[in-house]
Amino acid sequence: MKNKELYRRALLLAVPMMIQNGITNMVGLVDNIMVGSLGTEAMTAVSVVGQLIFVFNLAIFGGLSGPGIYGAQFYGQNNISGFRRTFRLKVIIALVCALAGLCIFIASGEFLISLYLKGESADIDRELTLRYAKEYLSVMLIQLIPFAIVQIYATSLRETGDSLKPMVGGIASVVVDVVLNYMLIYGNFGMPKLGVKGAAIATVIARFAEMLVVVVWAHLSVKKHTFLKNIYRTIKVPKELTVQILKKTIPIFSNEFLWAGGVATLTQCYSTRGLDIVAGLNISNAICNLLNVVFIALGSAVGILTGQTLGASEYEKAERDSFSLMRFTGGVCLVLTAVLIAFSGIFPSFYDTSDKVRGYGQLFIIITACFFPVQGFLNALYFTLRSGGKTLVTFLFDSVYSWVICVPLALIFCKLTNLNIFLIYGIISALDIIKIIVGFILVKKGIWISNLVSSHKSDEEAFV
């Protein structure tokens, strides 16, 4: 195979990320399924809160992505001082995002939850769902800080090619979560039966376990990860570099935050067709989010590998490799489509809910699965553009498109027409094909090819 070595390197980076992110999502899936056994109200409450926390998670990812672009290129340049500075900037950005998230959820949590409970249902108690959601959110807020810290370390380790430690941390997290869920949701082994609140407590403890594994292990491996040596001796970052990175970070942060907000708004639009739709979407999202880590991880690998190649000023190789990785990602996602459709009728049966909601869940799974190859190719395009620092382009390409095209159309279809909700969902999903066409043209023109760190020379020893 012509690109065998390239695909091997991509998989060496992506597979641990898939496992780590998959396990992270598995924590939510375990909560979802176990809480689902308590009834549709509990399941819907956890789903709504999960949608809100998803916006926060994407804000963290976006905030750390700007420094990450520079981190990958600094690593390709063998510049340890530059890499260390990007890490310190990540610490500042992540903690600011976490504190902002806490303030927003504390001040407006009930209002945000209520936006998803506008629809009617003969089988679902709205007030009980709201009470469960508030109870779940009040505990889940605690995990925002450890989640942010894990992302600081995990993203930096991946930029050096080490995805193992975040993966092991994720495994520890899901093991803790499953065991504590079994104990605290149902009151097993002499523990109190806490239901939805027990699920939240288990998740919080699991996040702290993950943080301890990743952070402690990374610092114990300081001989390998030399950038961590004296990393907290100062948190100062040179002003020129900070401004340069923030110029790239702000569009990415805005993009991730607004894109996640767009996804949440789309769900809110669909929810106006009834609480049964919210429950069906919850079942679909639980399994689809577990599998979409594959194309997300491959997209991240594309960004890291391409960024390292650009940092080494190997521009022709970066362009050639980017197209090979896009095709590879799309092909992998075709396999995922077949797997997801094959299991679409089995997964909803795990939930203690009505046959109607299970049927909705299956149809949403099938529609989402059909567009997995589109999402895979699109992610590779997105990370290719971003690897060269074209963050404003990706901002317009991603979140602006969602808010200008997708959200208004969903709102119009859901509120002003009698179109079937599954047809609406399919139409909105198909709009991403337009983004693929535009993105491919931009990548083909090579506007993304640039070395962002050529003017920053190392003033410390190079990486070993």
Tab-separated table of C-alpha atoms in Angstrom:
chain	number	residue	atom	x	y	z
A	1	MET	CA	0.000	0.000	0.000
A	2	LYS	CA	1.480	3.319	-1.114
A	3	ASN	CA	0.552	5.226	2.052
A	4	LYS	CA	0.897	2.334	4.494
A	5	GLU	CA	3.401	4.125	6.746
A	6	LEU	CA	1.274	7.289	6.815
A	7	TYR	CA	-1.843	5.335	7.770
A	8	ARG	CA	0.140	3.464	10.422
A	9	ARG	CA	1.288	6.735	11.999
A	10	ALA	CA	-2.245	8.115	11.851
A	11	LEU	CA	-3.661	5.021	13.537
A	12	LEU	CA	-0.911	5.013	16.197
A	13	LEU	CA	-2.096	8.493	17.129
A	14	ALA	CA	-5.794	8.024	16.506
A	15	VAL	CA	-6.508	4.608	18.035
A	16	PRO	CA	-5.497	5.576	21.599
A	17	MET	CA	-7.499	8.793	21.118
A	18	MET	CA	-10.467	6.745	19.927
A	19	ILE	CA	-10.197	4.526	22.960
A	20	GLN	CA	-9.703	7.423	25.366
A	21	ASN	CA	-12.485	9.569	23.885
A	22	GLY	CA	-14.682	6.518	23.435
A	23	ILE	CA	-14.216	5.623	27.069
A	24	THR	CA	-14.913	9.233	28.055
A	25	ASN	CA	-18.150	9.047	26.081
A	26	MET	CA	-18.745	5.618	27.565
A	27	VAL	CA	-19.023	7.308	30.969
A	28	GLY	CA	-21.984	9.262	29.619
A	29	LEU	CA	-23.376	6.176	27.888
A	30	VAL	CA	-23.204	4.147	31.095
A	31	ASP	CA	-25.034	6.928	32.949
A	32	ASN	CA	-27.542	7.041	30.135
A	33	ILE	CA	-28.334	3.328	30.057
A	34	MET	CA	-28.328	2.813	33.831
A	35	VAL	CA	-30.413	5.915	34.441
A	36	GLY	CA	-32.634	4.843	31.540
A	37	SER	CA	-33.680	1.868	33.626
A	38	LEU	CA	-35.234	4.353	36.087
A	39	GLY	CA	-37.709	5.602	33.484
A	40	THR	CA	-38.039	7.976	30.534
A	41	GLU	CA	-38.050	11.136	32.711
A	42	ALA	CA	-34.704	10.281	34.304
A	43	MET	CA	-33.213	9.343	30.929
A	44	THR	CA	-34.423	12.569	29.311
A	45	ALA	CA	-33.128	14.674	32.212
A	46	VAL	CA	-29.618	13.225	31.915
A	47	SER	CA	-29.749	13.701	28.136
A	48	VAL	CA	-30.684	17.391	28.378
A	49	VAL	CA	-27.952	18.141	30.915
A	50	GLY	CA	-25.500	16.173	28.793
A	51	GLN	CA	-26.359	18.378	25.815
A	52	LEU	CA	-25.599	21.503	27.855
A	53	ILE	CA	-22.305	20.143	29.201
A	54	PHE	CA	-21.392	19.164	25.637
A	55	VAL	CA	-21.331	22.887	24.793
A	56	PHE	CA	-18.880	23.463	27.667
A	57	ASN	CA	-16.700	20.542	26.555
A	58	LEU	CA	-16.485	21.902	23.025
A	59	ALA	CA	-15.587	25.343	24.404
A	60	ILE	CA	-12.641	23.744	26.234
A	61	PHE	CA	-11.577	21.884	23.094
A	62	GLY	CA	-11.810	25.091	21.073
A	63	GLY	CA	-9.887	27.117	23.637
A	64	LEU	CA	-7.039	24.592	23.680
A	65	SER	CA	-6.952	24.059	19.921
A	66	GLY	CA	-5.234	27.372	19.140
A	67	PRO	CA	-2.231	26.627	21.368
A	68	GLY	CA	-2.433	23.046	20.085
A	69	ILE	CA	-1.830	24.153	16.485
A	70	TYR	CA	1.340	25.895	17.612
A	71	GLY	CA	2.247	23.002	19.907
A	72	ALA	CA	2.222	20.502	17.017
A	73	GLN	CA	4.323	22.804	14.856
A	74	PHE	CA	6.745	23.606	17.699
A	75	TYR	CA	7.185	19.875	18.224
A	76	GLY	CA	7.856	19.374	14.519
A	77	GLN	CA	10.446	22.158	14.829
A	78	ASN	CA	12.016	20.507	17.938
A	79	ASN	CA	11.393	23.680	19.953
A	80	ILE	CA	10.946	22.722	23.617
A	81	SER	CA	10.615	26.274	24.935
A	82	GLY	CA	7.868	27.098	22.461
A	83	PHE	CA	6.012	23.908	23.299
A	84	ARG	CA	6.263	24.639	27.033
A	85	ARG	CA	4.793	28.094	26.517
A	86	THR	CA	1.813	26.711	24.617
A	87	PHE	CA	1.167	24.369	27.569
A	88	ARG	CA	1.178	27.267	30.033
A	89	LEU	CA	-1.213	29.228	27.858
A	90	LYS	CA	-3.518	26.193	27.783
A	91	VAL	CA	-3.605	26.198	31.608
A	92	ILE	CA	-4.787	29.804	31.676
A	93	ILE	CA	-7.371	29.350	28.918
A	94	ALA	CA	-8.826	26.113	30.346
A	95	LEU	CA	-9.248	27.461	33.868
A	96	VAL	CA	-10.910	30.647	32.596
A	97	CYS	CA	-13.335	28.538	30.522
A	98	ALA	CA	-14.090	26.270	33.498
A	99	LEU	CA	-14.842	29.178	35.829
A	100	ALA	CA	-17.006	30.850	33.175
A	101	GLY	CA	-18.910	27.591	32.676
A	102	LEU	CA	-19.548	27.268	36.399
A	103	CYS	CA	-20.928	30.802	36.593
A	104	ILE	CA	-23.227	30.319	33.587
A	105	PHE	CA	-24.643	26.989	34.768
A	106	ILE	CA	-25.174	28.215	38.337
A	107	ALA	CA	-26.936	31.382	37.176
A	108	SER	CA	-28.949	29.990	34.247
A	109	GLY	CA	-29.055	26.199	34.554
A	110	GLU	CA	-32.805	25.880	35.135
A	111	PHE	CA	-33.623	28.265	32.306
A	112	LEU	CA	-31.384	26.371	29.861
A	113	ILE	CA	-32.883	23.016	30.846
A	114	SER	CA	-36.430	24.356	30.438
A	115	LEU	CA	-35.722	25.251	26.791
A	116	TYR	CA	-35.684	21.523	25.985
A	117	LEU	CA	-38.936	20.742	27.771
A	118	LYS	CA	-41.324	22.820	25.659
A	119	GLY	CA	-42.851	19.917	23.749
A	120	GLU	CA	-45.791	17.856	24.927
A	121	SER	CA	-46.062	14.156	25.665
A	122	ALA	CA	-48.801	12.012	27.138
A	123	ASP	CA	-46.253	9.613	28.613
A	124	ILE	CA	-43.547	11.923	30.036
A	125	ASP	CA	-43.922	14.114	33.151
A	126	ARG	CA	-42.319	17.479	32.366
A	127	GLU	CA	-42.000	18.653	35.980
A	128	LEU	CA	-40.406	15.416	37.131
A	129	THR	CA	-37.963	15.599	34.214
A	130	LEU	CA	-37.022	19.164	35.199
A	131	ARG	CA	-36.459	18.167	38.831
A	132	TYR	CA	-34.224	15.265	37.832
A	133	ALA	CA	-32.236	17.482	35.438
A	134	LYS	CA	-31.612	20.173	38.076
A	135	GLU	CA	-30.520	17.528	40.567
A	136	TYR	CA	-28.132	15.964	38.044
A	137	LEU	CA	-26.644	19.292	36.923
A	138	SER	CA	-26.011	20.538	40.480
A	139	VAL	CA	-23.570	17.659	41.061
A	140	MET	CA	-22.097	17.503	37.541
A	141	LEU	CA	-20.779	21.059	37.858
A	142	ILE	CA	-18.010	19.738	40.118
A	143	GLN	CA	-16.452	17.757	37.265
A	144	LEU	CA	-15.870	20.804	35.058
A	145	ILE	CA	-12.482	21.578	36.662
A	146	PRO	CA	-10.946	18.065	36.497
A	147	PHE	CA	-12.241	17.703	32.929
A	148	ALA	CA	-10.461	20.926	31.937
A	149	ILE	CA	-7.195	19.822	33.574
A	150	VAL	CA	-7.275	16.447	31.828
A	151	GLN	CA	-7.705	18.170	28.466
A	152	ILE	CA	-4.682	20.415	29.084
A	153	TYR	CA	-2.449	17.393	29.598
A	154	ALA	CA	-4.108	15.049	27.103
A	155	THR	CA	-3.913	17.466	24.173
A	156	SER	CA	-0.270	18.334	24.927
A	157	LEU	CA	0.770	14.704	25.249
A	158	ARG	CA	-0.925	13.866	21.944
A	159	GLU	CA	0.917	16.692	20.200
A	160	THR	CA	4.160	14.910	21.157
A	161	GLY	CA	2.773	11.630	19.812
A	162	ASP	CA	1.807	10.107	23.182
A	163	SER	CA	-1.841	9.061	23.277
A	164	LEU	CA	-1.317	6.197	25.740
A	165	LYS	CA	-1.558	8.070	29.041
A	166	PRO	CA	-4.871	9.806	28.216
A	167	MET	CA	-6.204	6.446	27.040
A	168	VAL	CA	-5.307	4.680	30.302
A	169	GLY	CA	-6.766	7.589	32.270
A	170	GLY	CA	-9.986	7.179	30.326
A	171	ILE	CA	-10.096	3.458	31.037
A	172	ALA	CA	-9.670	4.124	34.762
A	173	SER	CA	-12.458	6.682	34.550
A	174	VAL	CA	-15.010	4.367	32.980
A	175	VAL	CA	-14.207	1.487	35.373
A	176	VAL	CA	-14.756	3.782	38.376
A	177	ASP	CA	-17.930	5.165	36.828
A	178	VAL	CA	-19.485	1.769	36.076
A	179	VAL	CA	-18.768	0.409	39.554
A	180	LEU	CA	-20.012	3.526	41.361
A	181	ASN	CA	-23.069	3.795	39.124
A	182	TYR	CA	-24.049	0.268	40.069
A	183	MET	CA	-23.586	1.111	43.741
A	184	LEU	CA	-25.078	4.612	43.900
A	185	ILE	CA	-27.926	4.508	41.358
A	186	TYR	CA	-29.452	1.291	42.668
A	187	GLY	CA	-28.166	1.246	46.258
A	188	ASN	CA	-26.060	-1.909	45.975
A	189	PHE	CA	-23.317	-3.065	48.392
A	190	GLY	CA	-24.847	-1.153	51.273
A	191	MET	CA	-24.674	2.238	49.510
A	192	PRO	CA	-27.671	4.623	49.478
A	193	LYS	CA	-30.042	4.415	46.491
A	194	LEU	CA	-29.563	7.884	44.946
A	195	GLY	CA	-30.899	7.417	41.396
A	196	VAL	CA	-30.041	10.307	39.061
A	197	LYS	CA	-27.951	12.058	41.723
A	198	GLY	CA	-25.967	8.864	42.257
A	199	ALA	CA	-25.115	8.773	38.542
A	200	ALA	CA	-23.783	12.331	38.750
A	201	ILE	CA	-21.679	11.583	41.850
A	202	ALA	CA	-20.184	8.537	40.132
A	203	THR	CA	-19.251	10.614	37.071
A	204	VAL	CA	-17.596	13.317	39.201
A	205	ILE	CA	-15.456	10.768	41.069
A	206	ALA	CA	-14.577	9.100	37.744
A	207	ARG	CA	-13.370	12.439	36.328
A	208	PHE	CA	-11.077	12.963	39.329
A	209	ALA	CA	-9.705	9.430	38.914
A	210	GLU	CA	-8.931	10.165	35.260
A	211	MET	CA	-7.212	13.426	36.191
A	212	LEU	CA	-4.988	11.741	38.769
A	213	VAL	CA	-3.877	9.014	36.355
A	214	VAL	CA	-3.031	11.377	33.481
A	215	VAL	CA	-1.400	14.170	35.492
A	216	VAL	CA	0.594	12.034	37.945
A	217	TRP	CA	1.789	9.611	35.254
A	218	ALA	CA	2.829	12.467	32.952
A	219	HIS	CA	4.937	14.096	35.682
A	220	LEU	CA	6.490	10.775	36.648
A	221	SER	CA	7.602	10.501	33.002
A	222	VAL	CA	9.298	13.911	32.958
A	223	LYS	CA	12.463	12.437	31.410
A	224	LYS	CA	10.389	11.565	28.352
A	225	HIS	CA	8.135	14.627	28.471
A	226	THR	CA	10.855	17.180	29.109
A	227	PHE	CA	8.490	20.089	28.545
A	228	LEU	CA	6.967	19.324	31.973
A	229	LYS	CA	10.234	20.014	33.783
A	230	ASN	CA	9.694	23.145	35.920
A	231	ILE	CA	6.509	23.738	33.950
A	232	TYR	CA	4.834	25.624	36.814
A	233	ARG	CA	7.888	27.636	37.736
A	234	THR	CA	6.009	30.449	36.007
A	235	ILE	CA	2.785	30.755	34.052
A	236	LYS	CA	4.050	33.739	32.084
A	237	VAL	CA	3.967	33.503	28.309
A	238	PRO	CA	5.760	36.074	26.097
A	239	LYS	CA	3.309	38.745	25.008
A	240	GLU	CA	4.146	38.474	21.315
A	241	LEU	CA	3.542	34.723	21.256
A	242	THR	CA	0.386	35.040	23.386
A	243	VAL	CA	-1.125	37.596	21.010
A	244	GLN	CA	-0.143	35.502	18.005
A	245	ILE	CA	-1.719	32.344	19.448
A	246	LEU	CA	-4.848	34.123	20.691
A	247	LYS	CA	-5.457	35.475	17.198
A	248	LYS	CA	-5.741	31.869	16.075
A	249	THR	CA	-7.461	30.670	19.246
A	250	ILE	CA	-10.372	33.119	19.359
A	251	PRO	CA	-11.863	32.011	16.009
A	252	ILE	CA	-11.462	28.324	16.995
A	253	PHE	CA	-12.926	28.871	20.448
A	254	SER	CA	-15.806	30.848	18.962
A	255	ASN	CA	-16.287	28.178	16.331
A	256	GLU	CA	-16.396	25.251	18.772
A	257	PHE	CA	-18.611	27.132	21.229
A	258	LEU	CA	-21.018	28.352	18.560
A	259	TRP	CA	-21.018	25.024	16.731
A	260	ALA	CA	-21.865	23.169	19.955
A	261	GLY	CA	-24.470	25.825	20.675
A	262	GLY	CA	-25.833	25.247	17.183
A	263	VAL	CA	-26.120	21.502	17.823
A	264	ALA	CA	-27.884	22.223	21.108
A	265	THR	CA	-30.223	24.664	19.351
A	266	LEU	CA	-31.008	22.119	16.634
A	267	THR	CA	-31.946	19.630	19.362
A	268	GLN	CA	-34.128	22.278	20.958
A	269	CYS	CA	-35.861	22.835	17.595
A	270	TYR	CA	-36.517	19.105	17.246
A	271	SER	CA	-37.784	18.988	20.849
A	272	THR	CA	-40.705	21.265	19.946
A	273	ARG	CA	-42.190	18.236	18.170
A	274	GLY	CA	-42.598	16.506	21.549
A	275	LEU	CA	-40.713	15.112	24.539
A	276	ASP	CA	-40.839	11.682	22.868
A	277	ILE	CA	-38.584	13.112	20.166
A	278	VAL	CA	-36.112	14.307	22.830
A	279	ALA	CA	-36.069	10.817	24.343
A	280	GLY	CA	-35.570	9.207	20.914
A	281	LEU	CA	-32.723	11.576	20.077
A	282	ASN	CA	-31.153	10.768	23.432
A	283	ILE	CA	-31.032	7.061	22.581
A	284	SER	CA	-29.554	7.815	19.155
A	285	ASN	CA	-26.977	10.305	20.437
A	286	ALA	CA	-25.821	7.926	23.164
A	287	ILE	CA	-24.623	5.282	20.706
A	288	CYS	CA	-23.698	7.592	17.803
A	289	ASN	CA	-21.522	9.782	20.029
A	290	LEU	CA	-19.695	6.668	21.129
A	291	LEU	CA	-18.801	5.761	17.539
A	292	ASN	CA	-18.179	9.223	16.148
A	293	VAL	CA	-14.996	9.342	18.261
A	294	VAL	CA	-13.469	7.364	15.389
A	295	PHE	CA	-13.673	10.149	12.817
A	296	ILE	CA	-13.025	12.826	15.446
A	297	ALA	CA	-9.818	11.058	16.515
A	298	LEU	CA	-8.755	10.535	12.901
A	299	GLY	CA	-9.419	14.219	12.235
A	300	SER	CA	-7.247	15.187	15.211
A	301	ALA	CA	-4.502	12.860	13.925
A	302	VAL	CA	-4.718	14.568	10.530
A	303	GLY	CA	-4.260	17.951	12.234
A	304	ILE	CA	-1.307	16.801	14.351
A	305	LEU	CA	0.563	14.977	11.573
A	306	THR	CA	-0.034	17.743	9.059
A	307	GLY	CA	0.936	20.387	11.635
A	308	GLN	CA	4.207	18.604	12.404
A	309	THR	CA	4.989	18.350	8.697
A	310	LEU	CA	4.224	22.047	8.161
A	311	GLY	CA	6.413	22.925	11.166
A	312	ALA	CA	9.260	21.065	9.452
A	313	SER	CA	8.536	23.138	6.276
A	314	GLU	CA	7.774	20.004	4.186
A	315	TYR	CA	4.891	21.631	2.325
A	316	GLU	CA	4.487	19.272	-0.617
A	317	LYS	CA	4.445	16.265	1.705
A	318	ALA	CA	1.850	17.961	3.938
A	319	GLU	CA	-0.436	18.537	0.955
A	320	ARG	CA	0.001	15.009	-0.380
A	321	ASP	CA	-0.538	13.391	3.007
A	322	SER	CA	-3.647	15.453	3.761
A	323	PHE	CA	-5.555	14.077	0.756
A	324	SER	CA	-4.492	10.509	1.528
A	325	LEU	CA	-5.709	10.855	5.120
A	326	MET	CA	-9.038	12.319	4.006
A	327	ARG	CA	-9.741	9.312	1.786
A	328	PHE	CA	-8.660	6.948	4.549
A	329	THR	CA	-10.976	8.601	7.092
A	330	GLY	CA	-13.955	8.477	4.730
A	331	GLY	CA	-13.352	4.772	4.077
A	332	VAL	CA	-13.189	3.923	7.782
A	333	CYS	CA	-16.494	5.732	8.323
A	334	LEU	CA	-18.217	3.610	5.672
A	335	VAL	CA	-17.495	0.594	7.870
A	336	LEU	CA	-18.936	2.441	10.889
A	337	THR	CA	-22.134	3.130	8.941
A	338	ALA	CA	-22.679	-0.567	8.337
A	339	VAL	CA	-21.986	-1.444	11.999
A	340	LEU	CA	-24.320	1.240	13.344
A	341	ILE	CA	-27.218	0.320	11.061
A	342	ALA	CA	-26.780	-3.358	11.947
A	343	PHE	CA	-27.169	-2.575	15.659
A	344	SER	CA	-29.811	0.165	15.300
A	345	GLY	CA	-32.636	-2.107	16.431
A	346	ILE	CA	-30.751	-3.694	19.322
A	347	PHE	CA	-29.445	-0.703	21.257
A	348	PRO	CA	-32.828	0.988	21.971
A	349	SER	CA	-34.035	-2.217	23.649
A	350	PHE	CA	-31.671	-1.518	26.564
A	351	TYR	CA	-33.904	1.356	27.692
A	352	ASP	CA	-36.924	1.063	29.955
A	353	THR	CA	-39.166	3.280	27.859
A	354	SER	CA	-42.100	3.029	25.461
A	355	ASP	CA	-42.001	1.191	22.128
A	356	LYS	CA	-42.699	4.508	20.444
A	357	VAL	CA	-39.556	6.122	21.898
A	358	ARG	CA	-37.478	3.036	21.016
A	359	GLY	CA	-38.747	3.246	17.429
A	360	TYR	CA	-37.824	6.925	17.254
A	361	GLY	CA	-34.377	6.108	18.589
A	362	GLN	CA	-33.799	3.440	15.919
A	363	LEU	CA	-34.796	5.765	13.061
A	364	PHE	CA	-32.544	8.566	14.334
A	365	ILE	CA	-29.644	6.079	14.591
A	366	ILE	CA	-30.113	4.924	10.989
A	367	ILE	CA	-30.268	8.471	9.601
A	368	THR	CA	-27.198	9.540	11.575
A	369	ALA	CA	-25.272	6.445	10.456
A	370	CYS	CA	-25.926	7.217	6.786
A	371	PHE	CA	-24.053	10.500	7.148
A	372	PHE	CA	-21.023	9.113	9.035
A	373	PRO	CA	-18.800	9.086	5.873
A	374	VAL	CA	-19.785	12.705	5.239
A	375	GLN	CA	-18.806	13.642	8.792
A	376	GLY	CA	-15.540	11.717	8.566
A	377	PHE	CA	-14.403	13.413	5.354
A	378	LEU	CA	-15.587	16.765	6.688
A	379	ASN	CA	-13.570	16.399	9.901
A	380	ALA	CA	-10.410	15.612	7.920
A	381	LEU	CA	-10.988	18.708	5.770
A	382	TYR	CA	-11.599	20.849	8.841
A	383	PHE	CA	-8.444	19.757	10.678
A	384	THR	CA	-6.342	20.114	7.532
A	385	LEU	CA	-7.408	23.735	7.147
A	386	ARG	CA	-6.830	24.325	10.852
A	387	SER	CA	-3.355	22.754	10.902
A	388	GLY	CA	-2.056	25.662	8.833
A	389	GLY	CA	-3.665	28.234	11.120
A	390	LYS	CA	-6.620	29.132	8.861
A	391	THR	CA	-8.875	29.459	11.881
A	392	LEU	CA	-11.016	32.284	10.523
A	393	VAL	CA	-11.779	30.184	7.451
A	394	THR	CA	-12.810	27.229	9.617
A	395	PHE	CA	-14.940	29.554	11.745
A	396	LEU	CA	-16.906	30.657	8.656
A	397	PHE	CA	-16.838	27.125	7.261
A	398	ASP	CA	-18.245	25.478	10.388
A	399	SER	CA	-20.206	27.425	13.004
A	400	VAL	CA	-21.248	30.420	10.894
A	401	TYR	CA	-22.635	28.002	8.310
A	402	SER	CA	-24.539	26.147	11.040
A	403	TRP	CA	-26.128	29.300	12.458
A	404	VAL	CA	-26.841	30.981	9.116
A	405	ILE	CA	-28.111	27.923	7.209
A	406	CYS	CA	-28.856	24.883	9.391
A	407	VAL	CA	-30.445	26.426	12.494
A	408	PRO	CA	-32.856	28.778	10.645
A	409	LEU	CA	-33.964	25.992	8.301
A	410	ALA	CA	-34.552	23.603	11.207
A	411	LEU	CA	-36.551	26.286	13.012
A	412	ILE	CA	-38.677	26.959	9.936
A	413	PHE	CA	-39.262	23.277	9.186
A	414	CYS	CA	-40.114	22.355	12.796
A	415	LYS	CA	-42.366	25.297	13.632
A	416	LEU	CA	-43.880	26.411	10.339
A	417	THR	CA	-44.367	23.162	8.419
A	418	ASN	CA	-45.901	19.726	8.953
A	419	LEU	CA	-42.920	17.888	7.518
A	420	ASN	CA	-42.079	14.601	9.219
A	421	ILE	CA	-39.402	15.102	11.914
A	422	PHE	CA	-37.209	12.355	10.423
A	423	LEU	CA	-37.304	14.012	7.005
A	424	ILE	CA	-36.310	17.311	8.642
A	425	TYR	CA	-33.461	15.606	10.507
A	426	GLY	CA	-32.220	14.040	7.268
A	427	ILE	CA	-32.371	17.314	5.323
A	428	ILE	CA	-30.409	19.200	7.984
A	429	SER	CA	-27.798	16.425	8.109
A	430	ALA	CA	-27.459	16.460	4.301
A	431	LEU	CA	-26.572	20.167	4.319
A	432	ASP	CA	-23.042	19.196	5.391
A	433	ILE	CA	-22.413	17.923	1.849
A	434	ILE	CA	-22.242	21.577	0.758
A	435	LYS	CA	-19.502	22.143	3.347
A	436	ILE	CA	-17.516	19.224	1.924
A	437	ILE	CA	-17.583	20.752	-1.562
A	438	VAL	CA	-16.454	24.179	-0.311
A	439	GLY	CA	-13.843	22.713	2.040
A	440	PHE	CA	-12.357	20.476	-0.648
A	441	ILE	CA	-11.948	23.458	-2.987
A	442	LEU	CA	-10.177	25.434	-0.229
A	443	VAL	CA	-7.816	22.566	0.598
A	444	LYS	CA	-7.138	21.894	-3.092
A	445	LYS	CA	-6.101	25.525	-3.557
A	446	GLY	CA	-3.528	25.110	-0.769
A	447	ILE	CA	-4.501	28.281	1.112
A	448	TRP	CA	-3.881	26.458	4.411
A	449	ILE	CA	-0.203	25.650	3.788
A	450	SER	CA	1.927	27.766	6.128
A	451	ASN	CA	4.586	27.448	8.829
A	452	LEU	CA	3.431	29.448	11.853
A	453	VAL	CA	6.523	28.905	13.983
A	454	SER	CA	9.352	29.618	11.540
A	455	SER	CA	10.127	32.911	13.326
A	456	HIS	CA	10.208	31.293	16.790
A	457	LYS	CA	13.548	29.631	17.442
A	458	SER	CA	14.229	27.444	20.458
A	459	ASP	CA	16.202	28.979	23.306
A	460	GLU	CA	16.440	25.660	25.179
A	461	GLU	CA	17.573	22.148	24.375
A	462	ALA	CA	15.723	20.311	21.599
A	463	PHE	CA	13.445	17.379	22.186
A	464	VAL	CA	15.169	14.070	22.482
